Amino acid sequence: MSSSESPAPHDLGAPDLHPYSVSRRSSAMLTALFVAIVLSAGISFISLPYVVLQPGPITNTLGQLDGKPIIQIKGATAYPAKGALDFTTVRVIGGPGVRVNAFDLVVAGLRDDQEVFKREEIYPEASTREEIQQENAAEMVDSQEVASAIALRETGHVVPERVIVSQVPDGSPAKGALEAGDEFVSVAGTPTTDAAAVQAAVRAQKAGSSVAIVVKRKGVEKALSVPTRDNKGATIIGVLLGRDYTLPVDVTIAAGGVGGPSAGTMFTLAVYDVLTPGDLTAGKRIAGTGTMEPDESVGPIGGIRQKLHGARDGGADYFLAPADNCSEVVGHIPDGLTVVKIGNFDDALGAVRAIAAGKADALPRCTK
């Protein structure tokens, strides 16, 4: 208690109150306590170069947001789905434009559901808050498109795919030849129907030479000679590849203000559930995380510990975790949450069906 909080003599009309009699030892202890309080208050205003990861809220992809279904289908029959397929989130304290103080770090160090990282481990150096938000928004859009394409293919629809140039960084050997938005037609005479084909055809070339690439630019085919270079023993042209799907069914996923790619697996399951008759979850509450890659593999994500706790706090009983995150899962599973290891979409779909059938005990778990 500081002196300003101590009751003054005769305060509030109390009769016959006298000043405290304090020994020299007690006075020293009170002085040390006062200094500690002042220092702690000062430290709380010092911005530190760390970020704290905390559990974020969960959202049922089979539910509604602002009164509208999160998954909306046009051009195909949509089936009502019960139960919950929750995507999980992480709340990040710190980073561009957000301050972290000593108290935040102390609290995080005392809790299993929070972690502290150096700022540069989470965010690129010199990045701004706006740049981070834009990148996260773009990743969310891409994850939704991949999820929709895979779910449609799994339900029997044909989904054509185009490989495009998404970015030509400064310093790239392809700078001046390829442009963002170019659609690959062939590389060195080999038709390119997917990103793997583009990469394989480029890597088959001698580094430092030029490779013949045909692209479609604004609807017109162009034959180009694109320089290559060596990158750790592999021949590259130095562009970022993207995928553009022609969806035969209009799928809209309304995720609110959440960004990033880690909800991809749960989006894919949800779209599949809405496109197929019956109740995939049998009313069970299943949460999960993981990117959904175009080859239908489930990719690892950050913040798995926070997502486990967020899922349990939100009422989920089961959690689908990427196999590549298992080392971070072991030892950090909240009481009452059953965690299932998945490596691809078939694993995820099989896990949901087993949980719905009451056979979760036979599913693979994270052991290391």
JSON list of N, CA and C in Angstrom, two decimals, residues 30-31 43 56 59 90 99 117 119 149 164 186 208 213 235 241 247 252 274 277 288 305 335 344 364:
[
{"chain": "A", "resi": 30, "resn": "LEU", "atom": "N", "xyz": [9.06, -0.85, 3.51]},
{"chain": "A", "resi": 30, "resn": "LEU", "atom": "CA", "xyz": [8.03, -0.08, 2.80]},
{"chain": "A", "resi": 30, "resn": "LEU", "atom": "C", "xyz": [8.65, 0.75, 1.69]},
{"chain": "A", "resi": 31, "resn": "THR", "atom": "N", "xyz": [9.85, 1.29, 1.95]},
{"chain": "A", "resi": 31, "resn": "THR", "atom": "CA", "xyz": [10.53, 2.08, 0.91]},
{"chain": "A", "resi": 31, "resn": "THR", "atom": "C", "xyz": [10.88, 1.20, -0.30]},
{"chain": "A", "resi": 43, "resn": "ILE", "atom": "N", "xyz": [7.99, 0.26, -16.01]},
{"chain": "A", "resi": 43, "resn": "ILE", "atom": "CA", "xyz": [8.27, -0.79, -16.99]},
{"chain": "A", "resi": 43, "resn": "ILE", "atom": "C", "xyz": [7.05, -1.07, -17.85]},
{"chain": "A", "resi": 56, "resn": "GLY", "atom": "N", "xyz": [-7.07, -17.40, -29.38]},
{"chain": "A", "resi": 56, "resn": "GLY", "atom": "CA", "xyz": [-8.09, -16.54, -29.96]},
{"chain": "A", "resi": 56, "resn": "GLY", "atom": "C", "xyz": [-9.42, -17.26, -30.00]},
{"chain": "A", "resi": 59, "resn": "THR", "atom": "N", "xyz": [-14.50, -20.25, -34.52]},
{"chain": "A", "resi": 59, "resn": "THR", "atom": "CA", "xyz": [-15.69, -19.96, -35.32]},
{"chain": "A", "resi": 59, "resn": "THR", "atom": "C", "xyz": [-16.17, -21.23, -36.00]},
{"chain": "A", "resi": 90, "resn": "VAL", "atom": "N", "xyz": [-5.38, -17.33, -33.36]},
{"chain": "A", "resi": 90, "resn": "VAL", "atom": "CA", "xyz": [-4.41, -16.91, -32.37]},
{"chain": "A", "resi": 90, "resn": "VAL", "atom": "C", "xyz": [-4.47, -15.39, -32.25]},
{"chain": "A", "resi": 99, "resn": "ARG", "atom": "N", "xyz": [2.09, -2.45, -28.71]},
{"chain": "A", "resi": 99, "resn": "ARG", "atom": "CA", "xyz": [3.12, -2.46, -27.69]},
{"chain": "A", "resi": 99, "resn": "ARG", "atom": "C", "xyz": [3.00, -3.69, -26.79]},
{"chain": "A", "resi": 117, "resn": "PHE", "atom": "N", "xyz": [7.73, -14.74, -28.28]},
{"chain": "A", "resi": 117, "resn": "PHE", "atom": "CA", "xyz": [8.69, -14.86, -29.37]},
{"chain": "A", "resi": 117, "resn": "PHE", "atom": "C", "xyz": [9.33, -13.50, -29.62]},
{"chain": "A", "resi": 119, "resn": "ARG", "atom": "N", "xyz": [10.17, -10.47, -31.90]},
{"chain": "A", "resi": 119, "resn": "ARG", "atom": "CA", "xyz": [9.30, -9.88, -32.92]},
{"chain": "A", "resi": 119, "resn": "ARG", "atom": "C", "xyz": [9.68, -10.36, -34.33]},
{"chain": "A", "resi": 149, "resn": "ALA", "atom": "N", "xyz": [-12.03, -25.47, -54.27]},
{"chain": "A", "resi": 149, "resn": "ALA", "atom": "CA", "xyz": [-11.67, -26.31, -55.42]},
{"chain": "A", "resi": 149, "resn": "ALA", "atom": "C", "xyz": [-11.55, -27.77, -55.01]},
{"chain": "A", "resi": 164, "resn": "ILE", "atom": "N", "xyz": [-0.33, -19.37, -62.79]},
{"chain": "A", "resi": 164, "resn": "ILE", "atom": "CA", "xyz": [-0.04, -17.99, -63.19]},
{"chain": "A", "resi": 164, "resn": "ILE", "atom": "C", "xyz": [1.18, -17.47, -62.44]},
{"chain": "A", "resi": 186, "resn": "SER", "atom": "N", "xyz": [3.29, -23.33, -71.66]},
{"chain": "A", "resi": 186, "resn": "SER", "atom": "CA", "xyz": [4.31, -24.37, -71.77]},
{"chain": "A", "resi": 186, "resn": "SER", "atom": "C", "xyz": [5.66, -23.81, -71.33]},
{"chain": "A", "resi": 208, "resn": "GLY", "atom": "N", "xyz": [21.70, -20.43, -65.87]},
{"chain": "A", "resi": 208, "resn": "GLY", "atom": "CA", "xyz": [22.43, -19.41, -66.59]},
{"chain": "A", "resi": 208, "resn": "GLY", "atom": "C", "xyz": [22.04, -19.31, -68.05]},
{"chain": "A", "resi": 213, "resn": "ILE", "atom": "N", "xyz": [9.48, -20.03, -72.88]},
{"chain": "A", "resi": 213, "resn": "ILE", "atom": "CA", "xyz": [8.22, -20.11, -72.12]},
{"chain": "A", "resi": 213, "resn": "ILE", "atom": "C", "xyz": [7.11, -19.44, -72.92]},
{"chain": "A", "resi": 235, "resn": "THR", "atom": "N", "xyz": [17.87, -24.84, -60.76]},
{"chain": "A", "resi": 235, "resn": "THR", "atom": "CA", "xyz": [17.66, -23.80, -61.77]},
{"chain": "A", "resi": 235, "resn": "THR", "atom": "C", "xyz": [16.31, -23.14, -61.51]},
{"chain": "A", "resi": 241, "resn": "LEU", "atom": "N", "xyz": [4.78, -18.41, -58.03]},
{"chain": "A", "resi": 241, "resn": "LEU", "atom": "CA", "xyz": [3.68, -19.02, -58.79]},
{"chain": "A", "resi": 241, "resn": "LEU", "atom": "C", "xyz": [2.38, -18.95, -58.01]},
{"chain": "A", "resi": 247, "resn": "LEU", "atom": "N", "xyz": [-14.07, -22.27, -60.91]},
{"chain": "A", "resi": 247, "resn": "LEU", "atom": "CA", "xyz": [-15.01, -23.05, -60.12]},
{"chain": "A", "resi": 247, "resn": "LEU", "atom": "C", "xyz": [-16.34, -23.19, -60.85]},
{"chain": "A", "resi": 252, "resn": "THR", "atom": "N", "xyz": [-19.04, -19.16, -51.58]},
{"chain": "A", "resi": 252, "resn": "THR", "atom": "CA", "xyz": [-18.64, -17.98, -50.81]},
{"chain": "A", "resi": 252, "resn": "THR", "atom": "C", "xyz": [-18.38, -18.40, -49.37]},
{"chain": "A", "resi": 274, "resn": "VAL", "atom": "N", "xyz": [-21.38, -29.20, -46.68]},
{"chain": "A", "resi": 274, "resn": "VAL", "atom": "CA", "xyz": [-22.54, -28.49, -47.23]},
{"chain": "A", "resi": 274, "resn": "VAL", "atom": "C", "xyz": [-22.92, -29.03, -48.61]},
{"chain": "A", "resi": 277, "resn": "PRO", "atom": "N", "xyz": [-25.14, -34.69, -48.90]},
{"chain": "A", "resi": 277, "resn": "PRO", "atom": "CA", "xyz": [-26.30, -34.93, -48.01]},
{"chain": "A", "resi": 277, "resn": "PRO", "atom": "C", "xyz": [-25.86, -35.59, -46.71]},
{"chain": "A", "resi": 288, "resn": "GLY", "atom": "N", "xyz": [-10.17, -27.56, -35.39]},
{"chain": "A", "resi": 288, "resn": "GLY", "atom": "CA", "xyz": [-8.94, -27.98, -36.05]},
{"chain": "A", "resi": 288, "resn": "GLY", "atom": "C", "xyz": [-8.21, -26.83, -36.70]},
{"chain": "A", "resi": 305, "resn": "ARG", "atom": "N", "xyz": [-0.28, -24.43, -29.88]},
{"chain": "A", "resi": 305, "resn": "ARG", "atom": "CA", "xyz": [-0.64, -24.51, -28.47]},
{"chain": "A", "resi": 305, "resn": "ARG", "atom": "C", "xyz": [-1.81, -23.60, -28.14]},
{"chain": "A", "resi": 335, "resn": "ASP", "atom": "N", "xyz": [-7.03, -30.54, -20.80]},
{"chain": "A", "resi": 335, "resn": "ASP", "atom": "CA", "xyz": [-7.88, -31.62, -20.31]},
{"chain": "A", "resi": 335, "resn": "ASP", "atom": "C", "xyz": [-9.22, -31.62, -21.05]},
{"chain": "A", "resi": 344, "resn": "ASN", "atom": "N", "xyz": [-3.50, -35.22, -44.58]},
{"chain": "A", "resi": 344, "resn": "ASN", "atom": "CA", "xyz": [-4.10, -34.79, -45.83]},
{"chain": "A", "resi": 344, "resn": "ASN", "atom": "C", "xyz": [-5.62, -34.73, -45.69]},
{"chain": "A", "resi": 364, "resn": "PRO", "atom": "N", "xyz": [-5.32, -41.96, -35.21]},
{"chain": "A", "resi": 364, "resn": "PRO", "atom": "CA", "xyz": [-3.93, -41.69, -34.85]},
{"chain": "A", "resi": 364, "resn": "PRO", "atom": "C", "xyz": [-3.78, -40.43, -34.01]}
]
